[in-house]
């Protein structure tokens, strides 16, 4: 997967969300990270929510709809950490948590 390519294909709103989260992360916690890691975490969060039935994507329009419901944040964090590891990214749990905390849905 070429995250740089994915970043260039993002909608302006998505780019603003990533930039907002990136800017919130303290400099010392950005060590070894890129904005593409923010995208990776956000995508993994959505994958988790979809598996839990809390996110639906309209097949025709591509619109994303988030459902109300309880999210097991510990399970979500473990899922995201595993997804990052599968992509060869060595994100710390602190880095993942900072990105997750920055997401506004």
JSON list of C-alpha atoms in Angstrom, two decimals:
[
{"chain": "A", "resi": 1, "resn": "UNK", "atom": "CA", "xyz": [0.00, 0.00, 0.00]},
{"chain": "A", "resi": 2, "resn": "UNK", "atom": "CA", "xyz": [1.30, 3.42, -0.90]},
{"chain": "A", "resi": 3, "resn": "UNK", "atom": "CA", "xyz": [0.08, 5.73, 1.84]},
{"chain": "A", "resi": 4, "resn": "UNK", "atom": "CA", "xyz": [1.58, 8.73, 0.05]},
{"chain": "A", "resi": 5, "resn": "UNK", "atom": "CA", "xyz": [-0.68, 7.94, -2.89]},
{"chain": "A", "resi": 6, "resn": "UNK", "atom": "CA", "xyz": [-3.65, 7.47, -0.56]},
{"chain": "A", "resi": 7, "resn": "UNK", "atom": "CA", "xyz": [-2.96, 10.83, 1.09]},
{"chain": "A", "resi": 8, "resn": "UNK", "atom": "CA", "xyz": [-3.06, 12.56, -2.29]},
{"chain": "A", "resi": 9, "resn": "UNK", "atom": "CA", "xyz": [-6.47, 11.04, -3.03]},
{"chain": "A", "resi": 10, "resn": "UNK", "atom": "CA", "xyz": [-8.12, 12.27, 0.18]},
{"chain": "A", "resi": 11, "resn": "UNK", "atom": "CA", "xyz": [-10.97, 14.74, 0.23]},
{"chain": "A", "resi": 12, "resn": "UNK", "atom": "CA", "xyz": [-10.06, 18.19, 1.60]},
{"chain": "A", "resi": 13, "resn": "UNK", "atom": "CA", "xyz": [-12.11, 17.52, 4.75]},
{"chain": "A", "resi": 14, "resn": "UNK", "atom": "CA", "xyz": [-10.15, 14.33, 5.42]},
{"chain": "A", "resi": 15, "resn": "UNK", "atom": "CA", "xyz": [-6.85, 16.14, 4.88]},
{"chain": "A", "resi": 16, "resn": "UNK", "atom": "CA", "xyz": [-7.93, 18.81, 7.37]},
{"chain": "A", "resi": 17, "resn": "UNK", "atom": "CA", "xyz": [-8.83, 16.14, 9.94]},
{"chain": "A", "resi": 18, "resn": "UNK", "atom": "CA", "xyz": [-5.43, 14.49, 9.56]},
{"chain": "A", "resi": 19, "resn": "UNK", "atom": "CA", "xyz": [-3.63, 17.86, 9.78]},
{"chain": "A", "resi": 20, "resn": "UNK", "atom": "CA", "xyz": [-5.69, 18.79, 12.87]},
{"chain": "A", "resi": 21, "resn": "UNK", "atom": "CA", "xyz": [-4.78, 15.54, 14.63]},
{"chain": "A", "resi": 22, "resn": "UNK", "atom": "CA", "xyz": [-1.13, 15.78, 13.52]},
{"chain": "A", "resi": 23, "resn": "UNK", "atom": "CA", "xyz": [-0.87, 19.29, 14.94]},
{"chain": "A", "resi": 24, "resn": "UNK", "atom": "CA", "xyz": [-2.31, 18.12, 18.29]},
{"chain": "A", "resi": 25, "resn": "UNK", "atom": "CA", "xyz": [0.36, 15.47, 18.78]},
{"chain": "A", "resi": 26, "resn": "UNK", "atom": "CA", "xyz": [3.25, 16.73, 20.93]},
{"chain": "A", "resi": 27, "resn": "UNK", "atom": "CA", "xyz": [6.55, 16.99, 19.06]},
{"chain": "A", "resi": 28, "resn": "UNK", "atom": "CA", "xyz": [8.22, 14.39, 21.26]},
{"chain": "A", "resi": 29, "resn": "UNK", "atom": "CA", "xyz": [5.47, 11.86, 20.43]},
{"chain": "A", "resi": 30, "resn": "UNK", "atom": "CA", "xyz": [5.80, 12.42, 16.67]},
{"chain": "A", "resi": 31, "resn": "UNK", "atom": "CA", "xyz": [9.19, 10.72, 16.72]},
{"chain": "A", "resi": 32, "resn": "UNK", "atom": "CA", "xyz": [9.20, 8.08, 13.98]},
{"chain": "A", "resi": 33, "resn": "UNK", "atom": "CA", "xyz": [5.70, 9.00, 12.79]},
{"chain": "A", "resi": 34, "resn": "UNK", "atom": "CA", "xyz": [4.28, 10.60, 9.66]},
{"chain": "A", "resi": 35, "resn": "UNK", "atom": "CA", "xyz": [0.88, 11.99, 8.78]},
{"chain": "A", "resi": 36, "resn": "UNK", "atom": "CA", "xyz": [0.34, 8.74, 6.87]},
{"chain": "A", "resi": 37, "resn": "UNK", "atom": "CA", "xyz": [0.38, 6.98, 10.25]},
{"chain": "A", "resi": 38, "resn": "UNK", "atom": "CA", "xyz": [-2.55, 9.15, 11.29]},
{"chain": "A", "resi": 39, "resn": "UNK", "atom": "CA", "xyz": [-4.41, 7.98, 8.19]},
{"chain": "A", "resi": 40, "resn": "UNK", "atom": "CA", "xyz": [-3.53, 4.36, 8.95]},
{"chain": "A", "resi": 41, "resn": "UNK", "atom": "CA", "xyz": [-4.90, 4.65, 12.50]},
{"chain": "A", "resi": 42, "resn": "UNK", "atom": "CA", "xyz": [-8.08, 6.41, 11.36]},
{"chain": "A", "resi": 43, "resn": "UNK", "atom": "CA", "xyz": [-8.68, 3.75, 8.70]},
{"chain": "A", "resi": 44, "resn": "UNK", "atom": "CA", "xyz": [-8.13, 0.96, 11.24]},
{"chain": "A", "resi": 45, "resn": "UNK", "atom": "CA", "xyz": [-10.52, 2.66, 13.66]},
{"chain": "A", "resi": 46, "resn": "UNK", "atom": "CA", "xyz": [-13.17, 2.69, 10.94]},
{"chain": "A", "resi": 47, "resn": "UNK", "atom": "CA", "xyz": [-12.47, -0.95, 10.08]},
{"chain": "A", "resi": 48, "resn": "UNK", "atom": "CA", "xyz": [-13.00, -1.86, 13.73]},
{"chain": "A", "resi": 49, "resn": "UNK", "atom": "CA", "xyz": [-16.26, 0.11, 13.89]},
{"chain": "A", "resi": 50, "resn": "UNK", "atom": "CA", "xyz": [-17.46, -1.53, 10.69]},
{"chain": "A", "resi": 51, "resn": "UNK", "atom": "CA", "xyz": [-16.74, -5.00, 12.10]},
{"chain": "A", "resi": 52, "resn": "UNK", "atom": "CA", "xyz": [-18.65, -4.04, 15.25]},
{"chain": "A", "resi": 53, "resn": "UNK", "atom": "CA", "xyz": [-21.65, -2.87, 13.20]},
{"chain": "A", "resi": 54, "resn": "UNK", "atom": "CA", "xyz": [-21.18, 0.77, 14.25]},
{"chain": "A", "resi": 55, "resn": "UNK", "atom": "CA", "xyz": [-20.19, 2.09, 10.83]},
{"chain": "A", "resi": 56, "resn": "UNK", "atom": "CA", "xyz": [-21.91, 1.56, 7.50]},
{"chain": "A", "resi": 57, "resn": "UNK", "atom": "CA", "xyz": [-20.75, 2.63, 4.06]},
{"chain": "A", "resi": 58, "resn": "UNK", "atom": "CA", "xyz": [-23.39, 3.17, 1.40]},
{"chain": "A", "resi": 59, "resn": "UNK", "atom": "CA", "xyz": [-22.31, 1.04, -1.57]},
{"chain": "A", "resi": 60, "resn": "UNK", "atom": "CA", "xyz": [-23.59, 3.53, -4.17]},
{"chain": "A", "resi": 61, "resn": "UNK", "atom": "CA", "xyz": [-22.66, 6.92, -2.73]},
{"chain": "A", "resi": 62, "resn": "UNK", "atom": "CA", "xyz": [-19.71, 5.94, -0.57]},
{"chain": "A", "resi": 63, "resn": "UNK", "atom": "CA", "xyz": [-21.24, 7.94, 2.28]},
{"chain": "A", "resi": 64, "resn": "UNK", "atom": "CA", "xyz": [-20.16, 6.84, 5.75]},
{"chain": "A", "resi": 65, "resn": "UNK", "atom": "CA", "xyz": [-22.69, 6.63, 8.56]},
{"chain": "A", "resi": 66, "resn": "UNK", "atom": "CA", "xyz": [-21.65, 6.16, 12.17]},
{"chain": "A", "resi": 67, "resn": "UNK", "atom": "CA", "xyz": [-24.15, 4.41, 14.44]},
{"chain": "A", "resi": 68, "resn": "UNK", "atom": "CA", "xyz": [-24.67, 5.24, 18.09]},
{"chain": "A", "resi": 69, "resn": "UNK", "atom": "CA", "xyz": [-23.35, 2.56, 20.38]},
{"chain": "A", "resi": 70, "resn": "UNK", "atom": "CA", "xyz": [-20.74, 1.64, 22.92]},
{"chain": "A", "resi": 71, "resn": "UNK", "atom": "CA", "xyz": [-17.20, 1.21, 21.65]},
{"chain": "A", "resi": 72, "resn": "UNK", "atom": "CA", "xyz": [-14.82, -0.99, 23.59]},
{"chain": "A", "resi": 73, "resn": "UNK", "atom": "CA", "xyz": [-11.86, 1.38, 23.36]},
{"chain": "A", "resi": 74, "resn": "UNK", "atom": "CA", "xyz": [-9.42, -1.21, 24.71]},
{"chain": "A", "resi": 75, "resn": "UNK", "atom": "CA", "xyz": [-10.43, -3.69, 22.00]},
{"chain": "A", "resi": 76, "resn": "UNK", "atom": "CA", "xyz": [-10.34, -0.92, 19.39]},
{"chain": "A", "resi": 77, "resn": "UNK", "atom": "CA", "xyz": [-6.84, 0.12, 20.44]},
{"chain": "A", "resi": 78, "resn": "UNK", "atom": "CA", "xyz": [-5.63, -3.49, 20.27]},
{"chain": "A", "resi": 79, "resn": "UNK", "atom": "CA", "xyz": [-7.19, -3.82, 16.81]},
{"chain": "A", "resi": 80, "resn": "UNK", "atom": "CA", "xyz": [-5.51, -0.60, 15.62]},
{"chain": "A", "resi": 81, "resn": "UNK", "atom": "CA", "xyz": [-2.13, -1.65, 17.08]},
{"chain": "A", "resi": 82, "resn": "UNK", "atom": "CA", "xyz": [-2.37, -4.98, 15.25]},
{"chain": "A", "resi": 83, "resn": "UNK", "atom": "CA", "xyz": [-3.29, -3.22, 11.99]},
{"chain": "A", "resi": 84, "resn": "UNK", "atom": "CA", "xyz": [-0.30, -0.87, 12.36]},
{"chain": "A", "resi": 85, "resn": "UNK", "atom": "CA", "xyz": [1.99, -3.81, 13.04]},
{"chain": "A", "resi": 86, "resn": "UNK", "atom": "CA", "xyz": [0.62, -5.65, 9.99]},
{"chain": "A", "resi": 87, "resn": "UNK", "atom": "CA", "xyz": [1.55, -2.59, 7.90]},
{"chain": "A", "resi": 88, "resn": "UNK", "atom": "CA", "xyz": [5.07, -2.66, 9.31]},
{"chain": "A", "resi": 89, "resn": "UNK", "atom": "CA", "xyz": [4.58, 0.47, 11.43]},
{"chain": "A", "resi": 90, "resn": "UNK", "atom": "CA", "xyz": [6.07, 0.51, 14.92]},
{"chain": "A", "resi": 91, "resn": "UNK", "atom": "CA", "xyz": [3.62, 2.93, 16.51]},
{"chain": "A", "resi": 92, "resn": "UNK", "atom": "CA", "xyz": [3.57, 3.05, 20.28]},
{"chain": "A", "resi": 93, "resn": "UNK", "atom": "CA", "xyz": [0.35, 2.72, 22.23]},
{"chain": "A", "resi": 94, "resn": "UNK", "atom": "CA", "xyz": [0.80, 6.37, 23.27]},
{"chain": "A", "resi": 95, "resn": "UNK", "atom": "CA", "xyz": [0.98, 7.46, 19.63]},
{"chain": "A", "resi": 96, "resn": "UNK", "atom": "CA", "xyz": [-2.09, 5.41, 18.76]},
{"chain": "A", "resi": 97, "resn": "UNK", "atom": "CA", "xyz": [-3.99, 6.81, 21.74]},
{"chain": "A", "resi": 98, "resn": "UNK", "atom": "CA", "xyz": [-3.10, 10.39, 20.80]},
{"chain": "A", "resi": 99, "resn": "UNK", "atom": "CA", "xyz": [-4.43, 9.86, 17.28]},
{"chain": "A", "resi": 100, "resn": "UNK", "atom": "CA", "xyz": [-7.57, 8.15, 18.57]},
{"chain": "A", "resi": 101, "resn": "UNK", "atom": "CA", "xyz": [-8.16, 10.98, 21.04]},
{"chain": "A", "resi": 102, "resn": "UNK", "atom": "CA", "xyz": [-7.87, 13.55, 18.27]},
{"chain": "A", "resi": 103, "resn": "UNK", "atom": "CA", "xyz": [-10.63, 12.00, 16.16]},
{"chain": "A", "resi": 104, "resn": "UNK", "atom": "CA", "xyz": [-13.90, 13.85, 16.19]},
{"chain": "A", "resi": 105, "resn": "UNK", "atom": "CA", "xyz": [-16.80, 11.85, 14.80]}
]
